[in-house]
Short mmCIF file of C-alpha atoms in Angstrom, two decimals:
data_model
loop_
_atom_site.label_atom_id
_atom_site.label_comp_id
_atom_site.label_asym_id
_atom_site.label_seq_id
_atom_site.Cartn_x
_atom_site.Cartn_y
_atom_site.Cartn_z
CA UNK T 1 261.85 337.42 -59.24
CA UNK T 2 264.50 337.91 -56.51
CA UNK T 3 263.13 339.97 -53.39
CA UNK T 4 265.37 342.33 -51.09
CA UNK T 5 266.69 339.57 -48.36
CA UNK T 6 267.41 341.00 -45.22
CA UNK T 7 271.22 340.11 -43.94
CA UNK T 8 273.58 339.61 -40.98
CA UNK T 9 276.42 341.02 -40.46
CA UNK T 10 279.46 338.03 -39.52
CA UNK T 11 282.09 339.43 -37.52
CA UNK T 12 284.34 339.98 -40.56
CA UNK T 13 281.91 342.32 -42.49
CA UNK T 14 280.42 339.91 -44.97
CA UNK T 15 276.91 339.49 -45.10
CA UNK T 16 274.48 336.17 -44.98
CA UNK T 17 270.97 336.31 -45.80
CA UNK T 18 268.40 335.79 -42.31
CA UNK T 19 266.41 333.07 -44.36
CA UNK T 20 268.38 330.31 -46.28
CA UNK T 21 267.56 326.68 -47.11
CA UNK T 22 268.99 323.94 -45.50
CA UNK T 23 269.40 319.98 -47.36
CA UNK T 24 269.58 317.39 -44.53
CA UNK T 25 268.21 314.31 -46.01
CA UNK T 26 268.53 315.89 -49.78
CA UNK T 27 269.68 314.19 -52.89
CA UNK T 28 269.54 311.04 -51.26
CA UNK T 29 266.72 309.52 -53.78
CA UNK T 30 267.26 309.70 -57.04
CA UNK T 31 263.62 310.04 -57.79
CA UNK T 32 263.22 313.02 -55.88
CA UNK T 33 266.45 314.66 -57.19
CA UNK T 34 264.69 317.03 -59.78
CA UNK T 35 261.77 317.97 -57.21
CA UNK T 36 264.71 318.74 -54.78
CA UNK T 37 266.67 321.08 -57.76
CA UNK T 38 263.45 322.76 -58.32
CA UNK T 39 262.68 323.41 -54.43
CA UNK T 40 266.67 324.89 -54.37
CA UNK T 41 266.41 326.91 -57.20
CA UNK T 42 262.75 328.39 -56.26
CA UNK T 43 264.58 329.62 -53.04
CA UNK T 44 267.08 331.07 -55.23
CA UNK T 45 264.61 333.03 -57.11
CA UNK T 46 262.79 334.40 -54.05
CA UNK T 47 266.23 335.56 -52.66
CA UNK T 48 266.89 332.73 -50.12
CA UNK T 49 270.49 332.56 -51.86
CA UNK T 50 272.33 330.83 -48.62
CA UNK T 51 272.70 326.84 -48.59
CA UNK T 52 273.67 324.78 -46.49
CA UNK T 53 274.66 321.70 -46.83
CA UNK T 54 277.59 318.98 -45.23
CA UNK T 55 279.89 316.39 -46.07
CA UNK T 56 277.77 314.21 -44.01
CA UNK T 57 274.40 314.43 -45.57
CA UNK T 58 274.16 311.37 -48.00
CA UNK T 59 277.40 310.95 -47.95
CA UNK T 60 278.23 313.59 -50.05
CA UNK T 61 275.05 312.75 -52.49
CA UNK T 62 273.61 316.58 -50.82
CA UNK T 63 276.70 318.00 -51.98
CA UNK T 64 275.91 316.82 -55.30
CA UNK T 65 272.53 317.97 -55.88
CA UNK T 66 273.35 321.50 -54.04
CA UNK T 67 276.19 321.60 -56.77
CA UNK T 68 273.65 320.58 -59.64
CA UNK T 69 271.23 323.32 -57.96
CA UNK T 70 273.76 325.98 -58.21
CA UNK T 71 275.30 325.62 -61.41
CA UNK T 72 275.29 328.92 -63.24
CA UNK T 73 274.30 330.99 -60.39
CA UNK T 74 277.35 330.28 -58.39
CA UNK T 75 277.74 333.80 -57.90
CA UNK T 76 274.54 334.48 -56.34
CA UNK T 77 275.10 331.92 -53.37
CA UNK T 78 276.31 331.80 -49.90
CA UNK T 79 277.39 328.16 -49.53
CA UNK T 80 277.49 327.08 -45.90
CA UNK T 81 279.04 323.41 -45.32
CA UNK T 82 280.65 320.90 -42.89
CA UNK T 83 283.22 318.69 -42.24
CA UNK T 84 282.89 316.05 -39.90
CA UNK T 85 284.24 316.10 -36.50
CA UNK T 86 286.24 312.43 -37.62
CA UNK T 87 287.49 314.27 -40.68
CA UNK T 88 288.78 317.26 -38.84
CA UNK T 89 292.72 317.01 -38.12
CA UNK T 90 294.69 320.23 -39.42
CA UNK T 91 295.29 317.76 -42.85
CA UNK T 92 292.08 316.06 -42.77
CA UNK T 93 290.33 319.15 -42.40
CA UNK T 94 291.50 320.59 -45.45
CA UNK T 95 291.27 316.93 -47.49
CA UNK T 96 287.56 316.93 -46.29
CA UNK T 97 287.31 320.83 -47.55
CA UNK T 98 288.58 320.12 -51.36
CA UNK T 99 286.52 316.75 -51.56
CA UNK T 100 283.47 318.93 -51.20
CA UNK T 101 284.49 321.22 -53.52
CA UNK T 102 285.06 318.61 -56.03
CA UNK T 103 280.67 317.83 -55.30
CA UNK T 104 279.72 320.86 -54.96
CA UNK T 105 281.59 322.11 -58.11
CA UNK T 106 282.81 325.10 -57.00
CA UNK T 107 285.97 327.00 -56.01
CA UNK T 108 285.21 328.14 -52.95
CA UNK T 109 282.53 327.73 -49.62
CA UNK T 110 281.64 331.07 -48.20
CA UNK T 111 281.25 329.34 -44.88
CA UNK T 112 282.51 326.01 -43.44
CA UNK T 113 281.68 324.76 -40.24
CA UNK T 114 283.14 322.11 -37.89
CA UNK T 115 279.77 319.60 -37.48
CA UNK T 116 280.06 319.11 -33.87
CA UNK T 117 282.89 319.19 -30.92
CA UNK T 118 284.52 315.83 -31.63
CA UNK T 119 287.63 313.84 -30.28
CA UNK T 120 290.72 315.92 -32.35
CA UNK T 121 292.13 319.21 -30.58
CA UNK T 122 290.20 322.18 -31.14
CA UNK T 123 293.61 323.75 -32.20
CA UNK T 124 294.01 321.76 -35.54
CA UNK T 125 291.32 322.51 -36.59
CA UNK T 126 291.42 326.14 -36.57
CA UNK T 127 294.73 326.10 -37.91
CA UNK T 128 293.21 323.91 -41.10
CA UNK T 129 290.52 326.70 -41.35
CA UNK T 130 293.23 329.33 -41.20
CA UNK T 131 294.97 327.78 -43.98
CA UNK T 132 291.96 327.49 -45.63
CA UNK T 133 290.86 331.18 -46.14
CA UNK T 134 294.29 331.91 -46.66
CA UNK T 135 294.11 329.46 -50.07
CA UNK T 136 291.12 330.63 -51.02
CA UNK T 137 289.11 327.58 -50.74
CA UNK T 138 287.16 329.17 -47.80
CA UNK T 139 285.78 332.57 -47.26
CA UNK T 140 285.27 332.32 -43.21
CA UNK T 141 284.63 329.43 -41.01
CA UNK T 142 282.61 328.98 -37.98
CA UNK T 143 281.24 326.04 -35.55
CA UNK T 144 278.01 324.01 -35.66
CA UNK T 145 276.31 322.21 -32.25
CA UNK T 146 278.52 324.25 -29.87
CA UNK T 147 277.49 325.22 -26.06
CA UNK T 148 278.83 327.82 -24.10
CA UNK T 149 281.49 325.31 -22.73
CA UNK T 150 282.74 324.77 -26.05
CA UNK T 151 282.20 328.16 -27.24
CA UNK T 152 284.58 328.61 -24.11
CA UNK T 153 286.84 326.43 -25.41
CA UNK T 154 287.35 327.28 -28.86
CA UNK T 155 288.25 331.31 -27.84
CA UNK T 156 291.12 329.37 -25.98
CA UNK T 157 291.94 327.49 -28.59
CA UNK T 158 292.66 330.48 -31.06
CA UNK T 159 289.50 330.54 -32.36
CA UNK T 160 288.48 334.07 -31.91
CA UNK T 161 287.61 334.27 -36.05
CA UNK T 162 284.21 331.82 -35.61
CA UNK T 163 282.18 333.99 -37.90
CA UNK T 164 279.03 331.73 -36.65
CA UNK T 165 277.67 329.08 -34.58
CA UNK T 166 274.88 326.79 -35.94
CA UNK T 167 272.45 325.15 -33.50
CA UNK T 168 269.02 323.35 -33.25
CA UNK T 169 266.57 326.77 -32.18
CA UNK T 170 263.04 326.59 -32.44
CA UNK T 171 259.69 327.10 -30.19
CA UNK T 172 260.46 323.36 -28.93
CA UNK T 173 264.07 323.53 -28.36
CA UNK T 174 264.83 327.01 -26.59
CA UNK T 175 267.18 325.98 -23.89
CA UNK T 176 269.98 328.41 -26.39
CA UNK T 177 268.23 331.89 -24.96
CA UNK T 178 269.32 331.34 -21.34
CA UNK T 179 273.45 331.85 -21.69
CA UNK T 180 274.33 330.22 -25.37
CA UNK T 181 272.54 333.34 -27.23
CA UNK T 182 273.31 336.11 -25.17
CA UNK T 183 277.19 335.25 -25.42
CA UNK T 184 277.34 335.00 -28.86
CA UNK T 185 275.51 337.99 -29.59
CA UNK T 186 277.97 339.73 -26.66
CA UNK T 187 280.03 338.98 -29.31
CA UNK T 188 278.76 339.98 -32.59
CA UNK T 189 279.01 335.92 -33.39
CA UNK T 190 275.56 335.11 -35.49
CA UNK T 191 273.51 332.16 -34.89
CA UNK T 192 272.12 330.25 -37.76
CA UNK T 193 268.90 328.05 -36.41
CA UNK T 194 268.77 324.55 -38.07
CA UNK T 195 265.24 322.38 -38.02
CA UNK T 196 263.65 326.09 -37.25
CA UNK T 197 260.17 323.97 -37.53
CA UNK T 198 261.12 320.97 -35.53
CA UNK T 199 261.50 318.86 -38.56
CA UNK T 200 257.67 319.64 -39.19
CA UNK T 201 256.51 318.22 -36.18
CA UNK T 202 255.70 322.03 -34.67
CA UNK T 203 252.99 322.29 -37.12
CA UNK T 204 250.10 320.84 -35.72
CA UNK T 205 250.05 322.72 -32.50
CA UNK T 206 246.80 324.41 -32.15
CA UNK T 207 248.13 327.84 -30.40
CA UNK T 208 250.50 328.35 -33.39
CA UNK T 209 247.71 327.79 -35.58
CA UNK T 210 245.55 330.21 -33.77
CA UNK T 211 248.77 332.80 -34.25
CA UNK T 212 248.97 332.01 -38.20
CA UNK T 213 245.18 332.60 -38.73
CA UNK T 214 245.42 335.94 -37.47
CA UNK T 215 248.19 336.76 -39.34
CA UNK T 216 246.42 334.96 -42.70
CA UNK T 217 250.06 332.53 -42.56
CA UNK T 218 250.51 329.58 -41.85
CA UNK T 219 252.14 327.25 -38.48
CA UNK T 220 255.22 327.20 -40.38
CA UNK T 221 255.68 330.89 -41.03
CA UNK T 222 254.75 331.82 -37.51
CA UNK T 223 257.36 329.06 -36.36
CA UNK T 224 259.83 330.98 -39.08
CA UNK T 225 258.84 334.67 -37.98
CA UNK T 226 259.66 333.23 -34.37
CA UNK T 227 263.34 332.42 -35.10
CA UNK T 228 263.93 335.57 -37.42
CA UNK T 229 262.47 338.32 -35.05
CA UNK T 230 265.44 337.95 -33.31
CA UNK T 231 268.01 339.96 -36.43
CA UNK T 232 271.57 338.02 -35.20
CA UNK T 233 269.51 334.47 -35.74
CA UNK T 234 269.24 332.78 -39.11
CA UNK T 235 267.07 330.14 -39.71
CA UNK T 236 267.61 327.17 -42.94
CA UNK T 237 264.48 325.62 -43.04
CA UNK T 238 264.81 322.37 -45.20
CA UNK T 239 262.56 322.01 -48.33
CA UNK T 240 262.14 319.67 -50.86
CA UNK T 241 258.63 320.42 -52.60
CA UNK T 242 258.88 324.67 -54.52
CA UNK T 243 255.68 325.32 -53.04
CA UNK T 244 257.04 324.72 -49.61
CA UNK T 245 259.71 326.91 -50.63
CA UNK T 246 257.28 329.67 -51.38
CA UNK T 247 255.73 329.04 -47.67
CA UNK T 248 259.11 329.82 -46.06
CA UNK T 249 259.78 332.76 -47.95
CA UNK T 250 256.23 334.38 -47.14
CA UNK T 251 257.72 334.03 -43.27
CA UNK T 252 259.51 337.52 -43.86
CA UNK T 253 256.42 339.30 -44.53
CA UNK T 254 255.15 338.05 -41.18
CA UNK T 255 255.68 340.60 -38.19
CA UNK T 256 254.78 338.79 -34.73
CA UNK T 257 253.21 341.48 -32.19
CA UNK T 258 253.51 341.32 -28.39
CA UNK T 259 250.13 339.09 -27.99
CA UNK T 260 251.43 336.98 -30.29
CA UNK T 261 255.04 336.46 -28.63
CA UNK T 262 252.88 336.35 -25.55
CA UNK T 263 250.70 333.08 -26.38
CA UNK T 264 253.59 331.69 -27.74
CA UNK T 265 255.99 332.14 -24.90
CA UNK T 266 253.05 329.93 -22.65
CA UNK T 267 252.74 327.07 -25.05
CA UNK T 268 256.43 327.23 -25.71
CA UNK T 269 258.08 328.53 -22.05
CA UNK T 270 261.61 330.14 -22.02
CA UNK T 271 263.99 328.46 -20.36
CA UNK T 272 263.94 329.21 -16.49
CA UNK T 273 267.88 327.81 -16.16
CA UNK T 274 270.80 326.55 -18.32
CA UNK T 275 270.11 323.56 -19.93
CA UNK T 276 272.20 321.65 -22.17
CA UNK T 277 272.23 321.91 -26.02
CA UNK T 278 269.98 319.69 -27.79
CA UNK T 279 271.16 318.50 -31.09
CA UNK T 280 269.23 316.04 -34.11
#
């Protein structure tokens, strides 16, 4: 049964769910492929309705499965992908755009995101997102792997409609609270957190354990609550097994107290200074 999800606002009004599912390294073994629909669609039915996915993954083979995932429930989803910064000229942009339609079968992604900061101006690419929404093809469009600098940048640019920014943000990899975070939220410009458990490696630490026993959770729902007590940060924890589906979803019924914020903020210190963005 689908649960209440709670949402973000994006500049433009629209809502995204807080907890979505992300599909780096998905679809890309065809004996896995129906473990990996069932994972999706389990998400689906607990509410975590946003995807994300990118031209990149597989080469397009993530595409496929999210489209194979989706299929009948189209209206249900938001659909978050990428186009690669190679890809992203004002034509290529939009070339790049309709090819993943054609995988994901669908007519439209809700939001489409510009991988990383790559060598083509800043400028063409926000005019190919601009033509975008106008065709219909896109609903909004935002950035992925951006610091301040190039957050900096891309207002210059034009690019005062980023509707989001999506960045590696975990207990690990905080370096984002010093300047990146406060900015964006300055801004009303939502973060969504990718590898929000470190690619799993987060989940042997004894202090988080210590913090999910407490709580009767587990590592990777404290790691989860972490990201999400935050309400302008999203987090798309990747999933290919519906049980650990089920495990991420419990993370929203998880309410971190002081003392716990407190042990965690020792094992896992804040950043004392800027420090630049990390990416995977």
């Amino acid at each position: 049964m689908t649960v209440a999800m709670p949402a973000i606002t994006l500049p433009s009004g629209r809502t995204m769910p807080v907890l979505g599912q992300g599909t780096w390294y998905l679809g890309e073994s065809p004996g896995k492929r129906q473990d990996e629909i069932a994972a999706l669609r389990t998400g689906l039915d607990l509410g975590m309705t946003m995807i994300d996915t990118a031209e990149m993954y597989g080469s397009g083979s993530s595409e496929e499965l999210v489209g194979a995932a989706i299929a009948g429930r189209r209206d249900e989803i938001f659909l978050v992908d990428k186009v690669l910064p190679a890809n992203a000229t004002r034509q290529g942009t939009v070339q790049a755009c309709r090819r993943s339609l054609r995988r994901l079968g669908t007519d439209h992604i809700d939001l489409y995101l510009l991988h990383w900061r790559g060598s083509h101006p800043l400028a063409e690419t926000v005019e190919a997102f601009a033509e975008l929404v106008e065709a219909g093809d896109i609903g909004q469009w935002g950035v992925s792997n951006f610091d301040l600098s190039d957050m900096v940048d891309l207002m210059d640019a034009g690019g005062d409609s980023c509707a989001a920014n999506q960045v590696l943000y975990n207990l690990t990899r905080r370096g984002p609270e010093y300047d990146l975070l406060p900015w964006l939220r300055e801004r009303g410009i939502p973060v969504l957190a990718y590898s929000p458990i470190e690619q799993g490696r987060l989940l042997g630490d004894a202090q988080l354990a210590e913090v999910a026993a407490r709580h009767q959770g587990t590592p990777a729902q404290v790691a989860l609550a972490w990201v999400l007590r935050q309400g302008s940060v999203a987090a798309i924890p990747r999933s290919s097994d519906p049980g650990h589906t089920r495990e991420n979803a419990g993370a929203l019924e998880l309410r971190l107290g002081e003392e716990d914020l407190a042990v965690l903020d020792t094992v896992f210190p804040p950043p004392g200074g800027p420090q630049p963005l990390e990416m995977l």
